[in-house]
JSON list of C-alpha atoms in Angstrom, two decimals:
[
{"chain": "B", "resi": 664, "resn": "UNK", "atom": "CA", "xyz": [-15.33, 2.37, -4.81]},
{"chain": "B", "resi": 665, "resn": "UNK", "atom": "CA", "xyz": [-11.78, 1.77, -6.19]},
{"chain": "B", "resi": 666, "resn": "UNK", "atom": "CA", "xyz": [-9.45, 3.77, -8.40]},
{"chain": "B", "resi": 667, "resn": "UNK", "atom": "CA", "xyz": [-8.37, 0.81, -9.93]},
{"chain": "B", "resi": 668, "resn": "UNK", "atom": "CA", "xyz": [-10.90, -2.07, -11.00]},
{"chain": "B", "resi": 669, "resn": "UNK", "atom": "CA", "xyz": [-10.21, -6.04, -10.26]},
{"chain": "B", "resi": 670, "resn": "UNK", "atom": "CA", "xyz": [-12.08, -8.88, -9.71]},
{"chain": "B", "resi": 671, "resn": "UNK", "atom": "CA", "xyz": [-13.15, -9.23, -6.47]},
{"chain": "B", "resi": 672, "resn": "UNK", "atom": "CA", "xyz": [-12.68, -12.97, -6.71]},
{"chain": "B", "resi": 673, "resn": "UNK", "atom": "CA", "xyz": [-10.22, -15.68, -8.90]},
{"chain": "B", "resi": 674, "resn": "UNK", "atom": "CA", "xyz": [-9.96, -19.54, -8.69]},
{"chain": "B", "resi": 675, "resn": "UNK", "atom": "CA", "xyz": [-8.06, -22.66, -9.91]},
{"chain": "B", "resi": 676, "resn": "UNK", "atom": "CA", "xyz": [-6.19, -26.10, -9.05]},
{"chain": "B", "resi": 677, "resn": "UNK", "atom": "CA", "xyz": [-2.69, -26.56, -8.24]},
{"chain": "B", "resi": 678, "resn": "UNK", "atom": "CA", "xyz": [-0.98, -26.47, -10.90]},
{"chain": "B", "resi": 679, "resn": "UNK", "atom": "CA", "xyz": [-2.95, -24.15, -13.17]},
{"chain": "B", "resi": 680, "resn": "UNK", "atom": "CA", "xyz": [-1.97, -20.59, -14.89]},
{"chain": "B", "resi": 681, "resn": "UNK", "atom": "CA", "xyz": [-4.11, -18.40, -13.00]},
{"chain": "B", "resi": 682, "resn": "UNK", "atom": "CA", "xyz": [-4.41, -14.44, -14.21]},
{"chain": "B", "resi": 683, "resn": "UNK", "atom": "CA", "xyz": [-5.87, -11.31, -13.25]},
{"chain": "B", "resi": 684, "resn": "UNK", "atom": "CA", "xyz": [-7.16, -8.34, -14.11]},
{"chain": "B", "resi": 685, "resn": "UNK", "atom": "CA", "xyz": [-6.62, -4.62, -12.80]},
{"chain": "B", "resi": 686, "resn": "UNK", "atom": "CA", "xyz": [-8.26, -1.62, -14.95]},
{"chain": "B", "resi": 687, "resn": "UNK", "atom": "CA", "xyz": [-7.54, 1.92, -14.37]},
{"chain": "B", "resi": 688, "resn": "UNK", "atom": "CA", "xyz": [-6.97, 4.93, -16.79]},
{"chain": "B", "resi": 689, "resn": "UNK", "atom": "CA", "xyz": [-5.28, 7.06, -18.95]},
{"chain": "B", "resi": 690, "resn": "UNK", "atom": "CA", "xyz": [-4.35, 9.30, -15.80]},
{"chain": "B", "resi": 691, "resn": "UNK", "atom": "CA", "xyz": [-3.54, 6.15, -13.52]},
{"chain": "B", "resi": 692, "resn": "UNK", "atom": "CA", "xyz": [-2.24, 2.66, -15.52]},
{"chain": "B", "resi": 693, "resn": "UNK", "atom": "CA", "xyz": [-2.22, 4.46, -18.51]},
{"chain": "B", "resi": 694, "resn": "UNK", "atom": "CA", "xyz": [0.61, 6.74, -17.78]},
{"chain": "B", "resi": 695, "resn": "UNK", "atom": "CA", "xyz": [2.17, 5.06, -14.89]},
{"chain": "B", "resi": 696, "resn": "UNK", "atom": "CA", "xyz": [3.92, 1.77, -13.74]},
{"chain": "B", "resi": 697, "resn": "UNK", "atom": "CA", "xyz": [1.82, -0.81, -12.48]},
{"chain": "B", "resi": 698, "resn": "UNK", "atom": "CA", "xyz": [2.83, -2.41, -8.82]},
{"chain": "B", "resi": 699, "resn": "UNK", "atom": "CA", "xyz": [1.15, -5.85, -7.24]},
{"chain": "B", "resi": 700, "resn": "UNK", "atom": "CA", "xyz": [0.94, -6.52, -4.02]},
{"chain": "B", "resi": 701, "resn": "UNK", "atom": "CA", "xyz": [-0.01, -10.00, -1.83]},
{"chain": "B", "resi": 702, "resn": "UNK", "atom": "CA", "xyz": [-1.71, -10.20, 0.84]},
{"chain": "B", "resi": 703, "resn": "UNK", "atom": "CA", "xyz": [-1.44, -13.35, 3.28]},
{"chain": "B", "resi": 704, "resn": "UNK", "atom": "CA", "xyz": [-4.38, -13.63, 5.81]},
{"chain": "B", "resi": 705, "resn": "UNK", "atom": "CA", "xyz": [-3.52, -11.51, 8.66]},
{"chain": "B", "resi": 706, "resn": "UNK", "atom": "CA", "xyz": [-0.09, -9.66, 7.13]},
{"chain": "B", "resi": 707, "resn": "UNK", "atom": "CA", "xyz": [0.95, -6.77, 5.82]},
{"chain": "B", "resi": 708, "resn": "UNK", "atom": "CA", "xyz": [0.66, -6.67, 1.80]},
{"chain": "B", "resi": 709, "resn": "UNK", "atom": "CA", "xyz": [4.28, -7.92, 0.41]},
{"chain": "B", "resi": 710, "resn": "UNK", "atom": "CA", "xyz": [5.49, -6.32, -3.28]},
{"chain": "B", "resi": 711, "resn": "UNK", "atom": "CA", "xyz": [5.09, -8.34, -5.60]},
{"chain": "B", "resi": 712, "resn": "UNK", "atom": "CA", "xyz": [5.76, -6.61, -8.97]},
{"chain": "B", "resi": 713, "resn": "UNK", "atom": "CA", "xyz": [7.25, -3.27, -9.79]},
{"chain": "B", "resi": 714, "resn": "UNK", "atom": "CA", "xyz": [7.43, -1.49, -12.79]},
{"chain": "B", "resi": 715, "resn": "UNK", "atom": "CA", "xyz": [4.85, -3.48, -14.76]},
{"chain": "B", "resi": 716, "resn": "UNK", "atom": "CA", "xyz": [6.78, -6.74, -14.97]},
{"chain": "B", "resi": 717, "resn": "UNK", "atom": "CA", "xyz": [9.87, -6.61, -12.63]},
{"chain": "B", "resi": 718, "resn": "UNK", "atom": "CA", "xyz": [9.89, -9.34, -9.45]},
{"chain": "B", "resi": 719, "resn": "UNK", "atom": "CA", "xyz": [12.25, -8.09, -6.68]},
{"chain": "B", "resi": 720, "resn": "UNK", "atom": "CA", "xyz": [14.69, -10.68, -5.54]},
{"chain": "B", "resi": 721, "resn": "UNK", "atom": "CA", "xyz": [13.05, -13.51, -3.58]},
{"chain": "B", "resi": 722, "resn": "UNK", "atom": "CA", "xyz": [9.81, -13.54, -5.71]},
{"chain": "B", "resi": 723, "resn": "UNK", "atom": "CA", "xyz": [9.27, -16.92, -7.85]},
{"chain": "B", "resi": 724, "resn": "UNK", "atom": "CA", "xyz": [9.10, -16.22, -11.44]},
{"chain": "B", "resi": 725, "resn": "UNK", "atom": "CA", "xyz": [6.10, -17.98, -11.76]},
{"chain": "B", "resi": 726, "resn": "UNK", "atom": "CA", "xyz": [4.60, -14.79, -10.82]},
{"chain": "B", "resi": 727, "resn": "UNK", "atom": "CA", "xyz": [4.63, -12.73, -13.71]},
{"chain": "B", "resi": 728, "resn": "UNK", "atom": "CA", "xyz": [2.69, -8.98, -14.70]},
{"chain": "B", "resi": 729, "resn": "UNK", "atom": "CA", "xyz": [2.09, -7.17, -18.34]},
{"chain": "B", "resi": 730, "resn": "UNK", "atom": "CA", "xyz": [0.54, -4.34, -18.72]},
{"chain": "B", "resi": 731, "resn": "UNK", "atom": "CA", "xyz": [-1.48, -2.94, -22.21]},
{"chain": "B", "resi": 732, "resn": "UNK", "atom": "CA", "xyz": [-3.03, 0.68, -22.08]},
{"chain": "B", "resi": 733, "resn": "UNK", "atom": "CA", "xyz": [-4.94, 1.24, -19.38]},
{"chain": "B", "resi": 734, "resn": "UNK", "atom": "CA", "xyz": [-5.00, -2.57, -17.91]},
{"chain": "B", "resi": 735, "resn": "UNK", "atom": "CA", "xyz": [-2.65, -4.82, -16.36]},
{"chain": "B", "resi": 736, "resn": "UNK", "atom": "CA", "xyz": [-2.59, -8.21, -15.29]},
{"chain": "B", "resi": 737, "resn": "UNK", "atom": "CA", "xyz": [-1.03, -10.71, -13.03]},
{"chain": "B", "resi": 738, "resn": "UNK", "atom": "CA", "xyz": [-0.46, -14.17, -14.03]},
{"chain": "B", "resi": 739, "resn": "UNK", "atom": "CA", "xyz": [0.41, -17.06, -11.64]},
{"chain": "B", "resi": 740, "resn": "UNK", "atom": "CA", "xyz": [2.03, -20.34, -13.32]},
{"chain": "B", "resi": 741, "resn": "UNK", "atom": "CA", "xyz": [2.43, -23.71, -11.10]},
{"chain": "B", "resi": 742, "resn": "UNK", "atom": "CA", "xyz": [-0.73, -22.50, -8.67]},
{"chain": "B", "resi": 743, "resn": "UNK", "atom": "CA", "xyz": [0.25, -23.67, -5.10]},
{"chain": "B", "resi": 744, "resn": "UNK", "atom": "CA", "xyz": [-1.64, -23.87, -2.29]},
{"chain": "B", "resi": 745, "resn": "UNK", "atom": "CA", "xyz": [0.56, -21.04, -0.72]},
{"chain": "B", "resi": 746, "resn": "UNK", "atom": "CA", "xyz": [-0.51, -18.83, -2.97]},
{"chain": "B", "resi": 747, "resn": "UNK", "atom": "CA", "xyz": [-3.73, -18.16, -1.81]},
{"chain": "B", "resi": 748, "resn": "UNK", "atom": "CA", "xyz": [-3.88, -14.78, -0.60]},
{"chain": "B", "resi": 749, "resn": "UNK", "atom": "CA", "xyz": [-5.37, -11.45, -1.89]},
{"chain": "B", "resi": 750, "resn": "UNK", "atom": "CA", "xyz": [-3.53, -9.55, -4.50]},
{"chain": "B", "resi": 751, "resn": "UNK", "atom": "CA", "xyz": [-3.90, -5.54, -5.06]},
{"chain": "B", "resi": 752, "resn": "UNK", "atom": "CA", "xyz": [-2.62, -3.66, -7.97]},
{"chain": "B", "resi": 753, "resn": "UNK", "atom": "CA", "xyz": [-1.73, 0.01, -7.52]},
{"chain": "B", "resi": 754, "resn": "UNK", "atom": "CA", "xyz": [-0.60, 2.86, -9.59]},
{"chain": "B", "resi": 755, "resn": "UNK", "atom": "CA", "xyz": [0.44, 6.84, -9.07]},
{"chain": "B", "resi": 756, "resn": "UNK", "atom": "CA", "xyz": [-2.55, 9.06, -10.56]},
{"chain": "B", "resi": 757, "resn": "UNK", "atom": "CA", "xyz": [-1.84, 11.98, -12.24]},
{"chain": "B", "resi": 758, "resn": "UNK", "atom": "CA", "xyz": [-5.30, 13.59, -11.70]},
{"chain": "B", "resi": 759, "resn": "UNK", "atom": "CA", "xyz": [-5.56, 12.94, -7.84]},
{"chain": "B", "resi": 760, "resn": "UNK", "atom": "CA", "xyz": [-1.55, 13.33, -7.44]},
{"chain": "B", "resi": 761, "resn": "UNK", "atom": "CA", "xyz": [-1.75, 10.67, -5.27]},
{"chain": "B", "resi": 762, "resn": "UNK", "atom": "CA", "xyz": [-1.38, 6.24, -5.34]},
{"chain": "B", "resi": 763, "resn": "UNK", "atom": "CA", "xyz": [-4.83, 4.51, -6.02]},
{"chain": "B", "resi": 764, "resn": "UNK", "atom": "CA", "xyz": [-5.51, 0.89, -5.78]},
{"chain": "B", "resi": 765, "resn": "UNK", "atom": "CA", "xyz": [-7.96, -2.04, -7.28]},
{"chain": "B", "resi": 766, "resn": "UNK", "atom": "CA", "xyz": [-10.27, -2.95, -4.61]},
{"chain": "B", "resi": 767, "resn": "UNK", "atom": "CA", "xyz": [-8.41, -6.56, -4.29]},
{"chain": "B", "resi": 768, "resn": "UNK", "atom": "CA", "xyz": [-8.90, -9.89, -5.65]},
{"chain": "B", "resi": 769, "resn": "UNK", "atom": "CA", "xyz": [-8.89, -13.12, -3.30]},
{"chain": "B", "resi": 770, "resn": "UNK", "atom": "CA", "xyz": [-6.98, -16.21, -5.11]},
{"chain": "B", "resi": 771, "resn": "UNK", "atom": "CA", "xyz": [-8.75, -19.35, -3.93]},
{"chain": "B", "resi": 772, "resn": "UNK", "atom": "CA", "xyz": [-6.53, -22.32, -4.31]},
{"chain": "B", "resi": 773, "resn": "UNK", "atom": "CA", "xyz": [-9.29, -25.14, -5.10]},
{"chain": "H", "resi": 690, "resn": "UNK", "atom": "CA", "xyz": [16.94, -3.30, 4.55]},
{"chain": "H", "resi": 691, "resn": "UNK", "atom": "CA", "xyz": [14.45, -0.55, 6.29]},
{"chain": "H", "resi": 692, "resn": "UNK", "atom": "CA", "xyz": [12.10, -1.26, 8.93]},
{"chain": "H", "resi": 693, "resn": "UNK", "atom": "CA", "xyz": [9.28, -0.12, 9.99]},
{"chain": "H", "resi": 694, "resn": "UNK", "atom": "CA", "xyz": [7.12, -0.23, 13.39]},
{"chain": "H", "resi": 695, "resn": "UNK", "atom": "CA", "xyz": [3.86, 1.82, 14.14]},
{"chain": "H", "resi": 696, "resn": "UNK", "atom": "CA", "xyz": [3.09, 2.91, 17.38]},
{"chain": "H", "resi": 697, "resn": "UNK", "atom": "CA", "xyz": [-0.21, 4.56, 19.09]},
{"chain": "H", "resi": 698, "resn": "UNK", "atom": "CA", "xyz": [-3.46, 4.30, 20.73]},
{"chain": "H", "resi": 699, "resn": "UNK", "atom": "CA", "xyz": [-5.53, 1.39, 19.61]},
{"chain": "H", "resi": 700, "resn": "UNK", "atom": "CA", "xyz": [-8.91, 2.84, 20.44]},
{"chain": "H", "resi": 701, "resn": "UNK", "atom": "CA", "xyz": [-9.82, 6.46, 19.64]},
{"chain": "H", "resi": 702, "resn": "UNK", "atom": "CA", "xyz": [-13.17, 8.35, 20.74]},
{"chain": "H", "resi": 703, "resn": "UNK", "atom": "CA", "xyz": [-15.49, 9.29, 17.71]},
{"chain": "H", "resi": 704, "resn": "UNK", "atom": "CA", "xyz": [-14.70, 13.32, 17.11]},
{"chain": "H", "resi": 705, "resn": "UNK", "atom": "CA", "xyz": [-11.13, 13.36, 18.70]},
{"chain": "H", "resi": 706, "resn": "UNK", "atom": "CA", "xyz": [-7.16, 12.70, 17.08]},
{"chain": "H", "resi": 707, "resn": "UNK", "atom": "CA", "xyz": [-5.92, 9.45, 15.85]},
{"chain": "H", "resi": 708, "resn": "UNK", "atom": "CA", "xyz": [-2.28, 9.50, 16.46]},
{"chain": "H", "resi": 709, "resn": "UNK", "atom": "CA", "xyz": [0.52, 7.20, 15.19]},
{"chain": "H", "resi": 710, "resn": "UNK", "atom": "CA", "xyz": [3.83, 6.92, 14.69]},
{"chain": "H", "resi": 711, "resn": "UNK", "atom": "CA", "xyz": [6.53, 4.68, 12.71]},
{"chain": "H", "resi": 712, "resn": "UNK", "atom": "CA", "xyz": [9.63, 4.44, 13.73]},
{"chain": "H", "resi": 713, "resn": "UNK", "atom": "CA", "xyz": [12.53, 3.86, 11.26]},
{"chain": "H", "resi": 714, "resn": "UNK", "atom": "CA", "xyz": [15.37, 1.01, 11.32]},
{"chain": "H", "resi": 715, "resn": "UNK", "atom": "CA", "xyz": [17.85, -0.17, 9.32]},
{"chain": "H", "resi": 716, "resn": "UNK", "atom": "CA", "xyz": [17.84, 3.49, 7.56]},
{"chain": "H", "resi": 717, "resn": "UNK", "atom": "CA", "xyz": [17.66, 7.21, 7.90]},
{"chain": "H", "resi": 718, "resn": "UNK", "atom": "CA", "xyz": [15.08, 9.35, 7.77]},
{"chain": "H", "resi": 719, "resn": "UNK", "atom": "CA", "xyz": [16.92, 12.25, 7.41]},
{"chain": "H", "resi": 720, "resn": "UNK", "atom": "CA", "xyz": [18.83, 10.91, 4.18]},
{"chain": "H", "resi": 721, "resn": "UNK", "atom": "CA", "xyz": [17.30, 7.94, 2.62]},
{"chain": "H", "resi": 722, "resn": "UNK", "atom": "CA", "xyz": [15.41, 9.30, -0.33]},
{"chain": "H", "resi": 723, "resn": "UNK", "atom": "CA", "xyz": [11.71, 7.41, 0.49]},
{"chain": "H", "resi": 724, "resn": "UNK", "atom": "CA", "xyz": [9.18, 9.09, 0.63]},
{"chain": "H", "resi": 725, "resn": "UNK", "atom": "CA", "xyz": [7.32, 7.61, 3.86]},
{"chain": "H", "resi": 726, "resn": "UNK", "atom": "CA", "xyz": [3.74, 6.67, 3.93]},
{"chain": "H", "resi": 727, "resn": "UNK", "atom": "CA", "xyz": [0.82, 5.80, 5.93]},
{"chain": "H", "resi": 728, "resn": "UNK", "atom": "CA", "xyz": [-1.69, 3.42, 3.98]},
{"chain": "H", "resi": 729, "resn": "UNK", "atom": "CA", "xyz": [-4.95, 2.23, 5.62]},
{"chain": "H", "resi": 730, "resn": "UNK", "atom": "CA", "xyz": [-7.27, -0.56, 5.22]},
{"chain": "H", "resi": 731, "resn": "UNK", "atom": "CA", "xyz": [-10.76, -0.95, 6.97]},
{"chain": "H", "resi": 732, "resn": "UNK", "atom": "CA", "xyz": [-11.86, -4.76, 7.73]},
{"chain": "H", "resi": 733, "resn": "UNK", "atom": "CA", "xyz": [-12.34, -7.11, 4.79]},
{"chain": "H", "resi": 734, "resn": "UNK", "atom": "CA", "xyz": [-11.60, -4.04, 2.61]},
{"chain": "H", "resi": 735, "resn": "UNK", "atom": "CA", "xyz": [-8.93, -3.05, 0.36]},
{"chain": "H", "resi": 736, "resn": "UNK", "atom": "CA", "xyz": [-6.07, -0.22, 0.77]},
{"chain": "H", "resi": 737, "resn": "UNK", "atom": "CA", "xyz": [-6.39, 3.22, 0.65]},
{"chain": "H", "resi": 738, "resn": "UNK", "atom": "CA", "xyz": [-2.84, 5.61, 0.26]},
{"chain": "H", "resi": 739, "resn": "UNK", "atom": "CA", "xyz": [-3.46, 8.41, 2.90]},
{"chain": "H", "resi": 740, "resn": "UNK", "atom": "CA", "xyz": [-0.23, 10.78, 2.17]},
{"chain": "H", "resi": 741, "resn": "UNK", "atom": "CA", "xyz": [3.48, 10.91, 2.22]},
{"chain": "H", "resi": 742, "resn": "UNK", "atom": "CA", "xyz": [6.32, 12.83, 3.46]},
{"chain": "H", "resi": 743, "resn": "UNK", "atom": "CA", "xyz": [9.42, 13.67, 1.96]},
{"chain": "H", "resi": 744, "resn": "UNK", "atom": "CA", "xyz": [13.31, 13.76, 3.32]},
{"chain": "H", "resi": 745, "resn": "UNK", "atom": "CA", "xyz": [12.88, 17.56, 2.65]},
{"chain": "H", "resi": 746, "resn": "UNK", "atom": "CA", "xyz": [9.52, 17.70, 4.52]},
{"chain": "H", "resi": 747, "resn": "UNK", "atom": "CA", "xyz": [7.13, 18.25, 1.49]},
{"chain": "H", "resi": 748, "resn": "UNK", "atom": "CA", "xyz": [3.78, 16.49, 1.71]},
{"chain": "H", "resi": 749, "resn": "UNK", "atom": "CA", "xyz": [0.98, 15.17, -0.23]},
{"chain": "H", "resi": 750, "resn": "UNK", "atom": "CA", "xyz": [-2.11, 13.83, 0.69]},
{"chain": "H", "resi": 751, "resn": "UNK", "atom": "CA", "xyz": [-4.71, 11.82, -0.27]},
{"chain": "H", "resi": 752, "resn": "UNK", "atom": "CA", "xyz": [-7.53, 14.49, -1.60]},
{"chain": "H", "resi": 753, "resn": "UNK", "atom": "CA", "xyz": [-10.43, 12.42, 0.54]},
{"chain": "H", "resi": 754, "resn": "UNK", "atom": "CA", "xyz": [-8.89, 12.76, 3.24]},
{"chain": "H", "resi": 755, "resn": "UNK", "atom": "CA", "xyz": [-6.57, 15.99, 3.09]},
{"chain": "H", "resi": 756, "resn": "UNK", "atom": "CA", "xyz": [-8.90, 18.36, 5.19]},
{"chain": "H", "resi": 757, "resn": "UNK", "atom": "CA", "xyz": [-8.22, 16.07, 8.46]},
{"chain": "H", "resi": 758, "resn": "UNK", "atom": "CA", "xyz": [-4.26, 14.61, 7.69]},
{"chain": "H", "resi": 759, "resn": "UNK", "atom": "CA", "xyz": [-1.29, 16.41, 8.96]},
{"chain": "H", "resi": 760, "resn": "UNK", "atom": "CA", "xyz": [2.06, 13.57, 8.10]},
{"chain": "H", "resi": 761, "resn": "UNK", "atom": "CA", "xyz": [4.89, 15.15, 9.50]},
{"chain": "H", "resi": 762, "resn": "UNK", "atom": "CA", "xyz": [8.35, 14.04, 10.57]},
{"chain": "H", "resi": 763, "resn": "UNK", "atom": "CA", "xyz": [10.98, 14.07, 13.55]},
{"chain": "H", "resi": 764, "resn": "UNK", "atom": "CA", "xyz": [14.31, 13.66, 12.22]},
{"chain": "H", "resi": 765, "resn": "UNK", "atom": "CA", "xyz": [16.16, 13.13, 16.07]},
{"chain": "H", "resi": 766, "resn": "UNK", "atom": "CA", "xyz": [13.71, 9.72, 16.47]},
{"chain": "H", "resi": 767, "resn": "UNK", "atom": "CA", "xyz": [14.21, 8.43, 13.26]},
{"chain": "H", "resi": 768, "resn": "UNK", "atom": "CA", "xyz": [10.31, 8.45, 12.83]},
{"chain": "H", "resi": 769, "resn": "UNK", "atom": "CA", "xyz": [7.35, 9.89, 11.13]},
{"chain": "H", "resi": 770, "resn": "UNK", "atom": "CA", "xyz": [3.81, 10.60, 12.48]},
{"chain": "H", "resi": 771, "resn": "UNK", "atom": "CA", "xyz": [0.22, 10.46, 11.25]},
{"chain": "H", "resi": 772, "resn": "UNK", "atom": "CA", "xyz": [-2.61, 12.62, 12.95]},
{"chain": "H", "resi": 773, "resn": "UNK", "atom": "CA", "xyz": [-5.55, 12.29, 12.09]},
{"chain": "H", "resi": 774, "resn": "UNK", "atom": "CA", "xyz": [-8.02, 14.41, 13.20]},
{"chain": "H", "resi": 775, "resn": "UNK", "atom": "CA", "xyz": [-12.17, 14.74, 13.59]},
{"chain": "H", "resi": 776, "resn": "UNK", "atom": "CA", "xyz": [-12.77, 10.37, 13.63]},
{"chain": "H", "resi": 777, "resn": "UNK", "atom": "CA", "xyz": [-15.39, 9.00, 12.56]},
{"chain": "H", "resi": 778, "resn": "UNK", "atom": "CA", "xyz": [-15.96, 4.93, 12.72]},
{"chain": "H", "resi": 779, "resn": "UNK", "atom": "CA", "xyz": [-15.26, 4.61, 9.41]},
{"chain": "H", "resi": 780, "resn": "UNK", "atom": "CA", "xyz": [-11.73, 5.51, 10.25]},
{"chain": "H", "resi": 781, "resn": "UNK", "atom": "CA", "xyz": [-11.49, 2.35, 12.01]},
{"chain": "H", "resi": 782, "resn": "UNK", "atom": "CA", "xyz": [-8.78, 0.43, 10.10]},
{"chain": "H", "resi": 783, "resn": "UNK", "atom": "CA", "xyz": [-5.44, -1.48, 10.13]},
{"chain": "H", "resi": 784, "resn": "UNK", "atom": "CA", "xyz": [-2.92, 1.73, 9.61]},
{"chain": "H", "resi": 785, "resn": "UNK", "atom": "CA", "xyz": [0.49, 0.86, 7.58]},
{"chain": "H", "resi": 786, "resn": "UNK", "atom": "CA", "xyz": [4.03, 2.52, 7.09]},
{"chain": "H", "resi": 787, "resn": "UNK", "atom": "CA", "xyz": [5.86, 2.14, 4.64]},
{"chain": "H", "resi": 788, "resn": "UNK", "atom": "CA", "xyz": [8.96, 3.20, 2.11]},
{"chain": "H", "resi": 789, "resn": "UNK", "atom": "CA", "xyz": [8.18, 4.57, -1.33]},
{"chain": "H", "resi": 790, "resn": "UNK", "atom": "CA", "xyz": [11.04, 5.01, -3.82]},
{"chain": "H", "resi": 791, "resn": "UNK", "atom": "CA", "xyz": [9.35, 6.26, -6.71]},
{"chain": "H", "resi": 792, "resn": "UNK", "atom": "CA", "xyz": [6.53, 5.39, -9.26]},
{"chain": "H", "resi": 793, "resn": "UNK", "atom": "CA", "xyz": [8.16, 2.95, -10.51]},
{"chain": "H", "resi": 794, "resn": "UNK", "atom": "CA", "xyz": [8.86, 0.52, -7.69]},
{"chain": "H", "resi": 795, "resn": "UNK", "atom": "CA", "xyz": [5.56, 1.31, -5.10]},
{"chain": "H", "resi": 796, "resn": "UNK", "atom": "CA", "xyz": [5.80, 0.40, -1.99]},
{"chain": "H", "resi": 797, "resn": "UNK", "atom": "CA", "xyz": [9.08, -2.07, -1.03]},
{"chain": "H", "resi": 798, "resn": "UNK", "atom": "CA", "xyz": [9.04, -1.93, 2.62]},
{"chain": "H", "resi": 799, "resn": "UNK", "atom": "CA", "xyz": [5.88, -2.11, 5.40]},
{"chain": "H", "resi": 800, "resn": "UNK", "atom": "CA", "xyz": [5.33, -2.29, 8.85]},
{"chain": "H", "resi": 801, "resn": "UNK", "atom": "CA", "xyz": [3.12, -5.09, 10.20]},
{"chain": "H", "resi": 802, "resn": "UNK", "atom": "CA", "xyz": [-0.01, -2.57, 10.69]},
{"chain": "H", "resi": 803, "resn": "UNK", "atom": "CA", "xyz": [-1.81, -1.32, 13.49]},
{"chain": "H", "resi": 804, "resn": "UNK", "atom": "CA", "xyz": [-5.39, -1.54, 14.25]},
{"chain": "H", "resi": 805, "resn": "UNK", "atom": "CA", "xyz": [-6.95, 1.48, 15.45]},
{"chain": "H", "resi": 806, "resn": "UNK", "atom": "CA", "xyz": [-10.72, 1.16, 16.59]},
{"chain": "H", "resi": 807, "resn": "UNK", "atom": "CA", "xyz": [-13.17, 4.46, 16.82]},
{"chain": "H", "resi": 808, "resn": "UNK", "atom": "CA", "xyz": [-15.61, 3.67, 18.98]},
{"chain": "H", "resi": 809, "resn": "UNK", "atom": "CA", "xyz": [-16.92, 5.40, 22.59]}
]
């Protein structure tokens, strides 16, 4: 059982504005940055967002992330077949003084 | 830009140590301000953050698993070690290092992972 709450499972067409979810609280999200990670098959997670809404260099801006209390979200823009992958958010938590992450979501590219 | 490779057994006996180590390129140990992690995640699961260590040597560990985690570092290798100790098969995982700035940026750099098995 996760931290950090996300749908285990998203969807769309290339081409489509995908988003997801990650829900935490006031200990985790809601007093802490919110990071995103991908997840190719068979890879190490890569970072994806920092700081709530910051890409490091390399990362297309069509990925994008917002956060709003104790939720985030990730959007995707221009879905590509490349960008089918899982995606975790994470987040310090100041009650377990330690990182805690959403249990994943896997991005089907239909 | 830092990298990382782990290092250790890939099968442990049920009851006994896991051992790993990451070693460190592309940066210092010793004065790069990361605090280095191990991070673990179990077949077709998601990750778990199992502790850090700090330049200075100061720990902290995940609460779940604190009892049986001892992170430490060795400065002259550029590396830093995870034992784990009293495995059961739901330690069975792929085991990641990696570089952690602060809360704001997570984790920027990771090793490709390491599989570690329990099983007799």
């Amino acid at each position: 059982q996760s931290v950090l709450t996300q749908p285990p499972s998203a969807s769309g067409t290339p081409g489509q504005r995908v988003t997801i979810s990650c829900s935490g609280s006031s200990s985790n999200i809601g007093s802490n940055a919110v990071n995103w990670y991908q997840q190719l098959p068979g890879t190490a997670p890569k970072p994806l967002i920092y700081n709530n809404n910051q890409r490091p260099s390399g990362v297309p801006d069509r990925f994008s992330g917002s956060k709003s209390g104790t939720s985030a979200s990730l959007a995707i823009s221009g879905l590509q077949s490349e960008d089918e992958a899982d995606y975790y958010c994470a987040a310090w938590d100041d009650s377990l003084n330690g990182w805690v992450f959403g249990g994943g979501t896997k991005l089907t590219v239909l | 830009q830092v990298q990382l490779q782990e290092s250790g057994p890939g099968l442990v006996k049920p009851s006994q140590t896991l051992s790993l180590t990451c070693t460190v390129s592309g940066g210092s140990i010793s004065s790069d301000s990361y605090y280095w992690t191990w991070i673990r995640q179990p077949a077709g699961k998601g990750l778990e953050w199992i502790g850090r260590i700090y330049t200075s040597g100061s720990t902290r560990y995940n609460p779940s698993l604190k009892s049986r985690v001892t992170i430490s570092v060795n400065m002259s290798k550029n590396q830093f070690s995870l034992k784990l100790n009293s495995v059961t098969a739901a330690d069975t995982a792929v085991y990641y290092c990696a570089t952690n700035y602060d809360v704001l940026t997570g984790f920027r750099n990771w090793g490709q992972g390491i599989l570690v098995t329990v099983s007799s």
